[in-house]
PDB file of C-alpha atoms in Angstrom:
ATOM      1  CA  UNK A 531      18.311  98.031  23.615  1.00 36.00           C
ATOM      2  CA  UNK A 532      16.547  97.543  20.163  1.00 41.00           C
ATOM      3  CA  UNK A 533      13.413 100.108  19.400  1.00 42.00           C
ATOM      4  CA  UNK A 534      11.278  99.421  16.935  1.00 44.00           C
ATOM      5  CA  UNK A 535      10.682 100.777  13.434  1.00 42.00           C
ATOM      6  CA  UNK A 536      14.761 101.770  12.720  1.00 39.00           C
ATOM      7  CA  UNK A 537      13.179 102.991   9.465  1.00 38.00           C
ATOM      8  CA  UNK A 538      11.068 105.482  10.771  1.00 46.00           C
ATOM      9  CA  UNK A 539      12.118 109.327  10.184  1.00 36.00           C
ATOM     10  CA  UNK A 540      12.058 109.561  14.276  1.00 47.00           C
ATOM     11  CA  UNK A 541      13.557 106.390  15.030  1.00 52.00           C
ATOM     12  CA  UNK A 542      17.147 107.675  16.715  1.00 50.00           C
ATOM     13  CA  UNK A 543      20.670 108.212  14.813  1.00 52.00           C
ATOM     14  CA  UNK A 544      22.434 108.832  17.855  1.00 56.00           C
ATOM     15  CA  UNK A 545      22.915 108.691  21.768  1.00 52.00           C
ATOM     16  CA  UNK A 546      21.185 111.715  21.678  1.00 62.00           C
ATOM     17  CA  UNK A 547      18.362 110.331  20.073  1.00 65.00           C
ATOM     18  CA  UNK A 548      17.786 107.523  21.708  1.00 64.00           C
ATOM     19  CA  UNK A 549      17.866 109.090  25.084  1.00 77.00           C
ATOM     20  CA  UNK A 550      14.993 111.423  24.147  1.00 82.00           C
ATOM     21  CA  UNK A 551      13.113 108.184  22.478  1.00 79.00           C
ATOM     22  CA  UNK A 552      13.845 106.652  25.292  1.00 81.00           C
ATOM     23  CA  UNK A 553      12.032 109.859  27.831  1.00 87.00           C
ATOM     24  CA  UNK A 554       9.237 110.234  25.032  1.00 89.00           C
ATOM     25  CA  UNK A 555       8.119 106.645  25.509  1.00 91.00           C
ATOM     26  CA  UNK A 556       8.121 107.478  29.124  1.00 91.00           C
ATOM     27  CA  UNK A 557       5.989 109.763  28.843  1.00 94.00           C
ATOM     28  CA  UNK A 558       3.603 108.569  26.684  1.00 95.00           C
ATOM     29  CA  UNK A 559       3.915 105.138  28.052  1.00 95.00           C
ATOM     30  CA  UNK A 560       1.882 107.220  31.030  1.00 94.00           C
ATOM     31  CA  UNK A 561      -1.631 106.478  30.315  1.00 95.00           C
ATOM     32  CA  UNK A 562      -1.692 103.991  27.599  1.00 96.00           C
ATOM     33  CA  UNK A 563      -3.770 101.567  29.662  1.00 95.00           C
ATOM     34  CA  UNK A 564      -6.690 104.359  30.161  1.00 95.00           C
ATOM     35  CA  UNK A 565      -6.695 105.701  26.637  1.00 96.00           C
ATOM     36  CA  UNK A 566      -6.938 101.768  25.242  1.00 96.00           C
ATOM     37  CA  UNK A 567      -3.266 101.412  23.974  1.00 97.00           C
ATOM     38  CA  UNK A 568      -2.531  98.464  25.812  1.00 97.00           C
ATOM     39  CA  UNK A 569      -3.875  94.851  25.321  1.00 97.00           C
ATOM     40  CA  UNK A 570      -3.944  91.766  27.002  1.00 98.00           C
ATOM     41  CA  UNK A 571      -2.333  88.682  25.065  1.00 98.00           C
ATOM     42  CA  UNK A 572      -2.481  85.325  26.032  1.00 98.00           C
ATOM     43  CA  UNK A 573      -0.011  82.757  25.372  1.00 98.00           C
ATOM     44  CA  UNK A 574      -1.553  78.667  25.632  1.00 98.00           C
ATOM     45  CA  UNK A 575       0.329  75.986  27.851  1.00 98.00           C
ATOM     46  CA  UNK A 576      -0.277  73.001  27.447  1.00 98.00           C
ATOM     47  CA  UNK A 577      -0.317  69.674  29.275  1.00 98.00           C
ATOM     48  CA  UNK A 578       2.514  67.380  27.920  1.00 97.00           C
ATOM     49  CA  UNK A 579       0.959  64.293  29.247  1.00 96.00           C
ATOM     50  CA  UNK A 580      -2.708  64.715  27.849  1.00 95.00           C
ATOM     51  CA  UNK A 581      -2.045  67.178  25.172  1.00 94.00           C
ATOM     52  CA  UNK A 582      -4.807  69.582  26.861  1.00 95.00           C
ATOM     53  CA  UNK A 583      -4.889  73.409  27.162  1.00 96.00           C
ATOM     54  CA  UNK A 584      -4.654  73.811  30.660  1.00 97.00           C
ATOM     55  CA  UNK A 585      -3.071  77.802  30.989  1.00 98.00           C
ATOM     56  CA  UNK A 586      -2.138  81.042  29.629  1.00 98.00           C
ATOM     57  CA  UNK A 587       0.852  83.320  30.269  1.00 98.00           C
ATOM     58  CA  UNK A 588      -0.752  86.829  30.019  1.00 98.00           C
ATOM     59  CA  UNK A 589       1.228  88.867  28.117  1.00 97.00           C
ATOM     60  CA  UNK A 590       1.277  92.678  27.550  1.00 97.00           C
ATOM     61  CA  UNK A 591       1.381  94.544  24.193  1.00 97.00           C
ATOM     62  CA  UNK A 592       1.184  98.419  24.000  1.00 96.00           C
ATOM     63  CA  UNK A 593      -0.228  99.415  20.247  1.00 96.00           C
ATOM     64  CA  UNK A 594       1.565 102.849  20.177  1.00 95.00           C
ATOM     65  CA  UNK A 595      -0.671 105.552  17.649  1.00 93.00           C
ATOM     66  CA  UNK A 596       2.484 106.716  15.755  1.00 91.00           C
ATOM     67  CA  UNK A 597       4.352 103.507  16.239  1.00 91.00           C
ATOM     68  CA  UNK A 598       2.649 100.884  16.141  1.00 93.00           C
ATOM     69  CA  UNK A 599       3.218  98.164  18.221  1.00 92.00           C
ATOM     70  CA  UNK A 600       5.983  98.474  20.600  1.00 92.00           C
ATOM     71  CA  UNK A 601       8.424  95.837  21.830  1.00 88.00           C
ATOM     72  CA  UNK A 602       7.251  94.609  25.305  1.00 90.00           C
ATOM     73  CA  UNK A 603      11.498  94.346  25.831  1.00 87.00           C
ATOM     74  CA  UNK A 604      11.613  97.522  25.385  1.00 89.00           C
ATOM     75  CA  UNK A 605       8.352  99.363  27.186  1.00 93.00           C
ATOM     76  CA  UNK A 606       8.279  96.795  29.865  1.00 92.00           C
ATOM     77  CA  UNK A 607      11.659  97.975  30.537  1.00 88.00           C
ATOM     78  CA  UNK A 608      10.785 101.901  30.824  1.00 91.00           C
ATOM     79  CA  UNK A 609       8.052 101.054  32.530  1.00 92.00           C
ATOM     80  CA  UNK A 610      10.193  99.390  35.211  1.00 88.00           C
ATOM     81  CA  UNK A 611      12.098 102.234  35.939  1.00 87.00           C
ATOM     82  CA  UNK A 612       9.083 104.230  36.834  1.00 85.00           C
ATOM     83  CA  UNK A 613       5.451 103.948  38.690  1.00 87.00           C
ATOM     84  CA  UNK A 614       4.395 103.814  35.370  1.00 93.00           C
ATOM     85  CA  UNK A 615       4.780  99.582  36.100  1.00 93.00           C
ATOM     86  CA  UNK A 616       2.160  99.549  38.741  1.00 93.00           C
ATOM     87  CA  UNK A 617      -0.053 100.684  36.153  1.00 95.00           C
ATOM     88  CA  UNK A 618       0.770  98.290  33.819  1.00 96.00           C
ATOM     89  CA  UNK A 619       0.604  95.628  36.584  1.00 96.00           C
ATOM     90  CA  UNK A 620      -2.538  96.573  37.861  1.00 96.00           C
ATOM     91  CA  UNK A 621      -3.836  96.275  33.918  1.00 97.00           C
ATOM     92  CA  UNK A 622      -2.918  92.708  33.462  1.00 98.00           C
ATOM     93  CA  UNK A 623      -3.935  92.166  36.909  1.00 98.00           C
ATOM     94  CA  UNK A 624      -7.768  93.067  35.602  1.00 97.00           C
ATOM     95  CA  UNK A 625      -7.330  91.258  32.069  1.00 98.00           C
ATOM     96  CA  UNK A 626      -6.184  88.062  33.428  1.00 98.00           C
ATOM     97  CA  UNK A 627      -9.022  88.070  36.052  1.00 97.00           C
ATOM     98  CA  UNK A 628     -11.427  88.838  32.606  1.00 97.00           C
ATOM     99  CA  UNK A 629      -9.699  86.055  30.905  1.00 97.00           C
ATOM    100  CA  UNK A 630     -10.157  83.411  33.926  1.00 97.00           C
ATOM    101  CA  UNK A 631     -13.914  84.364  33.818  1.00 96.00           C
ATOM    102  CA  UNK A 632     -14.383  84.633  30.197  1.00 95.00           C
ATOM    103  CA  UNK A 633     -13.079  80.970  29.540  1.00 94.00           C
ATOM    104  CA  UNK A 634     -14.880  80.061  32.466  1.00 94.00           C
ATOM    105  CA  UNK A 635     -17.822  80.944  30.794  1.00 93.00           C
ATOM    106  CA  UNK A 636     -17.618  79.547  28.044  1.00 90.00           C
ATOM    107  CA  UNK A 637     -16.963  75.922  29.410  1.00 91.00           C
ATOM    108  CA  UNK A 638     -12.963  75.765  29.941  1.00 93.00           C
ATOM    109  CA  UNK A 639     -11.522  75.545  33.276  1.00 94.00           C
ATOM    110  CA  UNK A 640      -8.271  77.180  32.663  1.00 97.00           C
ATOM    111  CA  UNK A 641      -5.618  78.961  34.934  1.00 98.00           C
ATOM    112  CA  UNK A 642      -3.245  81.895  33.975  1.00 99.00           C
ATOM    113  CA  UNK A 643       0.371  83.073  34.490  1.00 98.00           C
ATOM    114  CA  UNK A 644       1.042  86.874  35.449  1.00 98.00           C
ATOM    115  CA  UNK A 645       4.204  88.516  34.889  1.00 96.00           C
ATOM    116  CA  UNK A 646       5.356  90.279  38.310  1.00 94.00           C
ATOM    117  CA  UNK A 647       8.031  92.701  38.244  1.00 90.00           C
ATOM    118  CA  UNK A 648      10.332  93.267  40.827  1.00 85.00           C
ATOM    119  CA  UNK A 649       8.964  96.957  41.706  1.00 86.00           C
ATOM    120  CA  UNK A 650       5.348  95.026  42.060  1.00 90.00           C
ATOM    121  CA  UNK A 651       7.392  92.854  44.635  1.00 87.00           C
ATOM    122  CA  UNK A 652       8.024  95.844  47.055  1.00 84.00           C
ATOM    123  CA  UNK A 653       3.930  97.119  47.304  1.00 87.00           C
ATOM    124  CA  UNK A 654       0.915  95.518  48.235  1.00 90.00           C
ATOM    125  CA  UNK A 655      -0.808  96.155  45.377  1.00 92.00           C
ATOM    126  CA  UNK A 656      -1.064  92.622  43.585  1.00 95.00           C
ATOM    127  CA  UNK A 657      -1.899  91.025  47.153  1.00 95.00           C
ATOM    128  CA  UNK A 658      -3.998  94.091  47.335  1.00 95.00           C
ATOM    129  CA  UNK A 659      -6.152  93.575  44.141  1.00 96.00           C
ATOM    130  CA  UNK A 660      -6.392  89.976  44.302  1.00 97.00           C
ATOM    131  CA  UNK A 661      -6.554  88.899  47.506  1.00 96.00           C
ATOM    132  CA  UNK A 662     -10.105  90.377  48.584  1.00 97.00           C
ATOM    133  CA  UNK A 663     -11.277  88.931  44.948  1.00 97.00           C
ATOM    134  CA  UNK A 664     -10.343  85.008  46.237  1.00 97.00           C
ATOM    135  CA  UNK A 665     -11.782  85.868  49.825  1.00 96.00           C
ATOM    136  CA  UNK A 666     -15.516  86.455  48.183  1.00 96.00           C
ATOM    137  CA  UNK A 667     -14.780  83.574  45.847  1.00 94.00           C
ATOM    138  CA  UNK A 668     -14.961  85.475  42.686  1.00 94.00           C
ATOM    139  CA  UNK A 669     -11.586  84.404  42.015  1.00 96.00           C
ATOM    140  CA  UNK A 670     -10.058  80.662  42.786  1.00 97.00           C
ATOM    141  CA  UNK A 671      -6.421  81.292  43.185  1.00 98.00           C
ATOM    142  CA  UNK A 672      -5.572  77.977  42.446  1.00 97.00           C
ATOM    143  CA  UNK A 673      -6.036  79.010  38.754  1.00 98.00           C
ATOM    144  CA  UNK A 674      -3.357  81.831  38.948  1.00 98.00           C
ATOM    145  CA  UNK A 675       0.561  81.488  38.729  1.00 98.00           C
ATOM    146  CA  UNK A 676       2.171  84.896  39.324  1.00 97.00           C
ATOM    147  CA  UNK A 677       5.557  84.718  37.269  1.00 95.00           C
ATOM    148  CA  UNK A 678       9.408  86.154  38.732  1.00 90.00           C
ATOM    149  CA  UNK A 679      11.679  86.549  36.338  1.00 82.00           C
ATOM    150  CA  UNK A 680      15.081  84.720  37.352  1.00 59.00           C
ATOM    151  CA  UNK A 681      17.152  87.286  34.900  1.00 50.00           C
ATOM    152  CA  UNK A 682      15.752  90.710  36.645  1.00 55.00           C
ATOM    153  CA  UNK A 683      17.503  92.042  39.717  1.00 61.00           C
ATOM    154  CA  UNK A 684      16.154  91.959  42.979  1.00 62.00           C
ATOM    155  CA  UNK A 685      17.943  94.531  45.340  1.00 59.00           C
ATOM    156  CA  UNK A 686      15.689  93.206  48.488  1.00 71.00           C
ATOM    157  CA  UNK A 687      14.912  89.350  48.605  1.00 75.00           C
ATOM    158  CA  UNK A 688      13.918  89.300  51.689  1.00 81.00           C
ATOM    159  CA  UNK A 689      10.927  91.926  50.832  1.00 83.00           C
ATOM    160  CA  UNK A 690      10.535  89.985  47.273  1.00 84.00           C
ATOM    161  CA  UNK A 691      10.084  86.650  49.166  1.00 87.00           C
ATOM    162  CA  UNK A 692       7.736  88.226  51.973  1.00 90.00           C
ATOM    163  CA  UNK A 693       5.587  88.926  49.532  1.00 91.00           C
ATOM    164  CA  UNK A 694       5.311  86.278  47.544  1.00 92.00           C
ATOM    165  CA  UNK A 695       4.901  84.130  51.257  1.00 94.00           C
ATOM    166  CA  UNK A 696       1.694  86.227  51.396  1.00 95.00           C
ATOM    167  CA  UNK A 697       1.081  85.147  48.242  1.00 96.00           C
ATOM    168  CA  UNK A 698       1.473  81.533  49.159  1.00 96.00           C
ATOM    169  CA  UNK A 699      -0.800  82.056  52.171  1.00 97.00           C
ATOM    170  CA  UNK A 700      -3.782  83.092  49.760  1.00 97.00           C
ATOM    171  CA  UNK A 701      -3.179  80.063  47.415  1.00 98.00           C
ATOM    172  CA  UNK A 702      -1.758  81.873  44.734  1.00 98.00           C
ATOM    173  CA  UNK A 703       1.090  79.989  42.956  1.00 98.00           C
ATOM    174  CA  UNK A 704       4.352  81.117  42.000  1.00 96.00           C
ATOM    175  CA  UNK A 705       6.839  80.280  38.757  1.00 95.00           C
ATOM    176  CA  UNK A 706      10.375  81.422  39.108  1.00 91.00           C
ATOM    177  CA  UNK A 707      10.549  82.054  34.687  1.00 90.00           C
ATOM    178  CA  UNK A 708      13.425  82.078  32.426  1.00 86.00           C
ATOM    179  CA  UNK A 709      14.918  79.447  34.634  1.00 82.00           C
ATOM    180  CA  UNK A 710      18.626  78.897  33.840  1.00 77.00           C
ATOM    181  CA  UNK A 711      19.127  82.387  31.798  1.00 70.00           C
ATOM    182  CA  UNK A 712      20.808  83.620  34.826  1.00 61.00           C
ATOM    183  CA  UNK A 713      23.296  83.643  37.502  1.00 53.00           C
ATOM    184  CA  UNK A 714      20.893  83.984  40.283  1.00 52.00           C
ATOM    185  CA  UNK A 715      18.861  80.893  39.311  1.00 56.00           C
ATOM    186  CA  UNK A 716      19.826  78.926  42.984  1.00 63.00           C
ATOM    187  CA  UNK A 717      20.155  81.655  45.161  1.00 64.00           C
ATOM    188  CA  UNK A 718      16.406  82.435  43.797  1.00 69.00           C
ATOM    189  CA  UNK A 719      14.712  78.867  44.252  1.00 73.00           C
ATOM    190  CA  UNK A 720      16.233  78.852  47.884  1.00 74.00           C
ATOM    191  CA  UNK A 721      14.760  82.169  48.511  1.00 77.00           C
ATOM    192  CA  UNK A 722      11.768  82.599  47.016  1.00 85.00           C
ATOM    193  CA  UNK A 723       8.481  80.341  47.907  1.00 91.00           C
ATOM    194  CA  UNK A 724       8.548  78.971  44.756  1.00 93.00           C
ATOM    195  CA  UNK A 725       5.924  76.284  43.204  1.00 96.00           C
ATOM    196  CA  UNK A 726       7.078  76.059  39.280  1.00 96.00           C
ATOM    197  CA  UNK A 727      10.275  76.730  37.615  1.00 94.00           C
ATOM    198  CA  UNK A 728       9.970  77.659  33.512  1.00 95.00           C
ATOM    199  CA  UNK A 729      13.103  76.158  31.716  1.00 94.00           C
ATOM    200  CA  UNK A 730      14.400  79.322  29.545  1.00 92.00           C
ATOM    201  CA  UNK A 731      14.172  79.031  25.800  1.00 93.00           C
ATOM    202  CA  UNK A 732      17.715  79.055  25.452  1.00 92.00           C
ATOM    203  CA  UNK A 733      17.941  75.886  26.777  1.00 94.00           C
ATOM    204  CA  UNK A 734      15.021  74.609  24.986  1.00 95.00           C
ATOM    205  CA  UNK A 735      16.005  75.386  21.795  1.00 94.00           C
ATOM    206  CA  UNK A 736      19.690  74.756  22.897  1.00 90.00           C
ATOM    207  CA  UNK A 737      20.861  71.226  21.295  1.00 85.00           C
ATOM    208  CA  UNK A 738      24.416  71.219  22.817  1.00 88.00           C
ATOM    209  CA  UNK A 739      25.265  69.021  25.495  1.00 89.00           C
ATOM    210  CA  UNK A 740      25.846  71.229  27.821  1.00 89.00           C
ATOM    211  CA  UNK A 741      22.402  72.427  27.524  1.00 88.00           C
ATOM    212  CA  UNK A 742      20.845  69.513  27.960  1.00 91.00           C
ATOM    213  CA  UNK A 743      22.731  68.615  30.879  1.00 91.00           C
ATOM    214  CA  UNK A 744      21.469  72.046  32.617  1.00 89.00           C
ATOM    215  CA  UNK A 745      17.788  70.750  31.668  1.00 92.00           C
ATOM    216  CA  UNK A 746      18.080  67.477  33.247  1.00 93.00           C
ATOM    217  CA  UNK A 747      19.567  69.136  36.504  1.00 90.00           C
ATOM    218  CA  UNK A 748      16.668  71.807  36.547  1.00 89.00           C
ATOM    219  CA  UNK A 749      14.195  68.693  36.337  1.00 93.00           C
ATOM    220  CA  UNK A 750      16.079  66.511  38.849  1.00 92.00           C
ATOM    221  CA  UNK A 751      15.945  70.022  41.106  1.00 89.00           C
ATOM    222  CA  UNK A 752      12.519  70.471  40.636  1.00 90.00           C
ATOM    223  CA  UNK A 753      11.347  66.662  41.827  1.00 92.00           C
ATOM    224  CA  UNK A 754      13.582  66.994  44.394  1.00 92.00           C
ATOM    225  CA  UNK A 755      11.625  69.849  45.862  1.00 92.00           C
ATOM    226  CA  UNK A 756       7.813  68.946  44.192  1.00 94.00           C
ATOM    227  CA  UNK A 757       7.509  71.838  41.740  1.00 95.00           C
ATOM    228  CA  UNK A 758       5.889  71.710  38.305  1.00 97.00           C
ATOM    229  CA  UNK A 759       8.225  71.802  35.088  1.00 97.00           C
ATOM    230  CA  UNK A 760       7.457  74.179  32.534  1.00 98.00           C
ATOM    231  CA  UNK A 761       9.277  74.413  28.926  1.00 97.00           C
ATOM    232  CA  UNK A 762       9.212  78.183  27.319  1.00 96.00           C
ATOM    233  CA  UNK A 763      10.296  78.666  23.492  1.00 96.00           C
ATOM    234  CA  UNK A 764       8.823  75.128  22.038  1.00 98.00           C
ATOM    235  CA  UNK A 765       8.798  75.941  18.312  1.00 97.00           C
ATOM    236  CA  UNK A 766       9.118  72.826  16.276  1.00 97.00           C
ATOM    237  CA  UNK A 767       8.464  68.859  17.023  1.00 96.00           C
ATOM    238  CA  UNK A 768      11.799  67.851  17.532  1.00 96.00           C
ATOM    239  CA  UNK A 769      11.884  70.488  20.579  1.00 96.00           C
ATOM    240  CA  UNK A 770       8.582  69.563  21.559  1.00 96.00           C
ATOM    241  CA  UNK A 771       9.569  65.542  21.786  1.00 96.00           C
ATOM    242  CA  UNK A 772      12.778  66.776  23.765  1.00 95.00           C
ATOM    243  CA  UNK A 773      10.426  68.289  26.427  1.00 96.00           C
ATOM    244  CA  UNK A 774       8.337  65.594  26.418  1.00 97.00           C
ATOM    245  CA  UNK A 775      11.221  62.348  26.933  1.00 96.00           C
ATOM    246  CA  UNK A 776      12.850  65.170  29.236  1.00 95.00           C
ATOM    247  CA  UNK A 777      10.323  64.996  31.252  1.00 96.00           C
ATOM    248  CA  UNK A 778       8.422  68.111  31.841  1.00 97.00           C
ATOM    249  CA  UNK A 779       4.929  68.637  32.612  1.00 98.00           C
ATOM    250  CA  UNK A 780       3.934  71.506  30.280  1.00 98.00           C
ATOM    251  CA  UNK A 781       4.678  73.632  27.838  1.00 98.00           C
ATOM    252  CA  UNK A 782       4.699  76.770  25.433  1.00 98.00           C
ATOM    253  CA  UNK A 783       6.225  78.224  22.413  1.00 98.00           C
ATOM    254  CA  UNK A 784       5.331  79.177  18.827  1.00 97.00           C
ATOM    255  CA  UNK A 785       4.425  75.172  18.006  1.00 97.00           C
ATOM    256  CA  UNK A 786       1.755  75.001  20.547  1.00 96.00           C
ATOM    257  CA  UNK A 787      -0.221  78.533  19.987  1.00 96.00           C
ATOM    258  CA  UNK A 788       1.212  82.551  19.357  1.00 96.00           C
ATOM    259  CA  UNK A 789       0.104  84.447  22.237  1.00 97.00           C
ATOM    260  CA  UNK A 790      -3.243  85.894  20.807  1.00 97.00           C
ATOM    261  CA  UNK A 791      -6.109  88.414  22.187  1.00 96.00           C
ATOM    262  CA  UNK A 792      -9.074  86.618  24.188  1.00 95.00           C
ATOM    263  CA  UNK A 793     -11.149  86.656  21.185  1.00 93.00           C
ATOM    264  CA  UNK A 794      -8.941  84.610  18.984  1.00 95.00           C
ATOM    265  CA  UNK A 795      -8.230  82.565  22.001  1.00 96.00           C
ATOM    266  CA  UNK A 796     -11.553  81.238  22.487  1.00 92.00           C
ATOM    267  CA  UNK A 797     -11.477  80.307  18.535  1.00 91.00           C
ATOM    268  CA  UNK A 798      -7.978  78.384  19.383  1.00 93.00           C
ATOM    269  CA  UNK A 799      -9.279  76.509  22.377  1.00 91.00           C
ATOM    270  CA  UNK A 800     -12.515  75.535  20.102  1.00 85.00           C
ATOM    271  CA  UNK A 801      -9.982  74.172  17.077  1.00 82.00           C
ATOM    272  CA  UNK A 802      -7.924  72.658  19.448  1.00 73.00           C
ATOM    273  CA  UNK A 803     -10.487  70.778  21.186  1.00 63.00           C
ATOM    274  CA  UNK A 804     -11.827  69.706  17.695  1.00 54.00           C
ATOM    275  CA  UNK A 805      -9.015  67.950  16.568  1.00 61.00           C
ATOM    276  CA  UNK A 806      -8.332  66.712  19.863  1.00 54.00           C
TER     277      UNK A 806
END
């Protein structure tokens, strides 16, 4: 696991080290949401067949006051192995609501892509947040993708895929991410109520045969069973033309647009538009 800042005086120099860097980010990862530490980013996607901005994956970035900012590999991860996730959850949960109704305002019709984690998959709190929001029609939930991981670990499936059925039921969408990373990415699809796959970056930015022969077969899956094709990781134009003769619907990487606060955002989608 990489920290951040190896240069710093605290950063660890042994086992030792990192196992108390490890419990001090713990703790003071406890919190960071109410004292203003963490912020919303959001990531553009963008349809391959008009060119439009038509999405954001809502990312999470945790400004750390002796750190700086910290790796969302690495808090993401502590988080996960404490409540401290539902807090985080229940953060993005609110900023991605903000951002749909923000853009809203201000004349785009977007929708947005949370990150779930597999502890969110075992509580009722995401159903539990959003789904008296889309009853009173503050919230369409066609506009919102909620995004498993295909690399993470879930010990109960069954409870991961009830869930995410009662997700369904709402009208909320869900994106099985990092498609093709892992070992689980069939057992997943079968299991899991699943209405997009995202192609991992690996594969992407992969220009062996062999992984272009695992995109084609995640695309020929998809048809097969109507979901949406997203590419993750598009960074230059040749990757971006692969995409496009491959045949997926949208995409997202460094080429298209850094993820970015809502502020600078709403400047992208006005520049975009411009030279569109």
């Amino acid at each position: 696991m990489n920290y951040p800042y190896p240069s710093d005086p605290a950063a660890p120099r042994s086992l030792g080290d990192l196992s108390r860097l490890h419990a001090n980010l713990a703790a003071d990862l406890d919190g960071a949401a109410e004292r203003g530490e963490l912020v919303a980013y959001f990531q553009p996607q963008i349809d391959l067949a008009t060119g439009r901005v038509v999405a954001a994956e809502a990312l999470c970035r945790w400004w750390h006051p002796r750190l700086g900012m910290v790796s969302p590999g690495v808090f993401i991860a502590i988080a996960e192995q404490s409540d401290v996730i539902h807090e985080v959850g229940a953060f993005m949960l609110e900023e991605s609501c903000s951002f749909l109704e923000e853009t809203s305002k201000n004349g785009h019709s977007l929708e947005v892509a949370i990150n779930v984690s597999p502890a969110q998959l075992t509580s009722t709190g995401v159903l539990d947040y959003l789904a008296p929001r889309i009853e009173s029609g503050a919230l369409d939930p066609q506009k919102i993708t909620l995004e498993v991981t295909e690399t993470i670990e879930i010990v109960d499936l069954g409870l991961a895929a009830a869930q995410l059925n009662a997700m369904r039921a709402i009208g909320l969408g869900v994106s099985l991410d990092d498609y093709g990373a892992g070992h689980s990415s069939a057992t997943q699809l079968g299991a899991l109520p699943v209405t997009e796959v995202k192609i991992d970056r690996s594969l992407v930015q992969g220009d062996s045969e062999d992984s272009r022969t695992q995109v084609a077969e995640v695309i020929d899956l998809a048809r097969e069973r109507g979901l949406r094709v997203v590419a993750e990781g598009v960074e230059n134009s040749e990757q971006n033309e692969y995409v496009v003769g491959a045949g997926c619907e949208r995409a997202q990487g460094f080429l298209l647009g850094r993820p970015m606060n809502l502020s600078k955002f709403d400047r992208y989608l006005t520049g975009w538009l411009a030279e569109a």
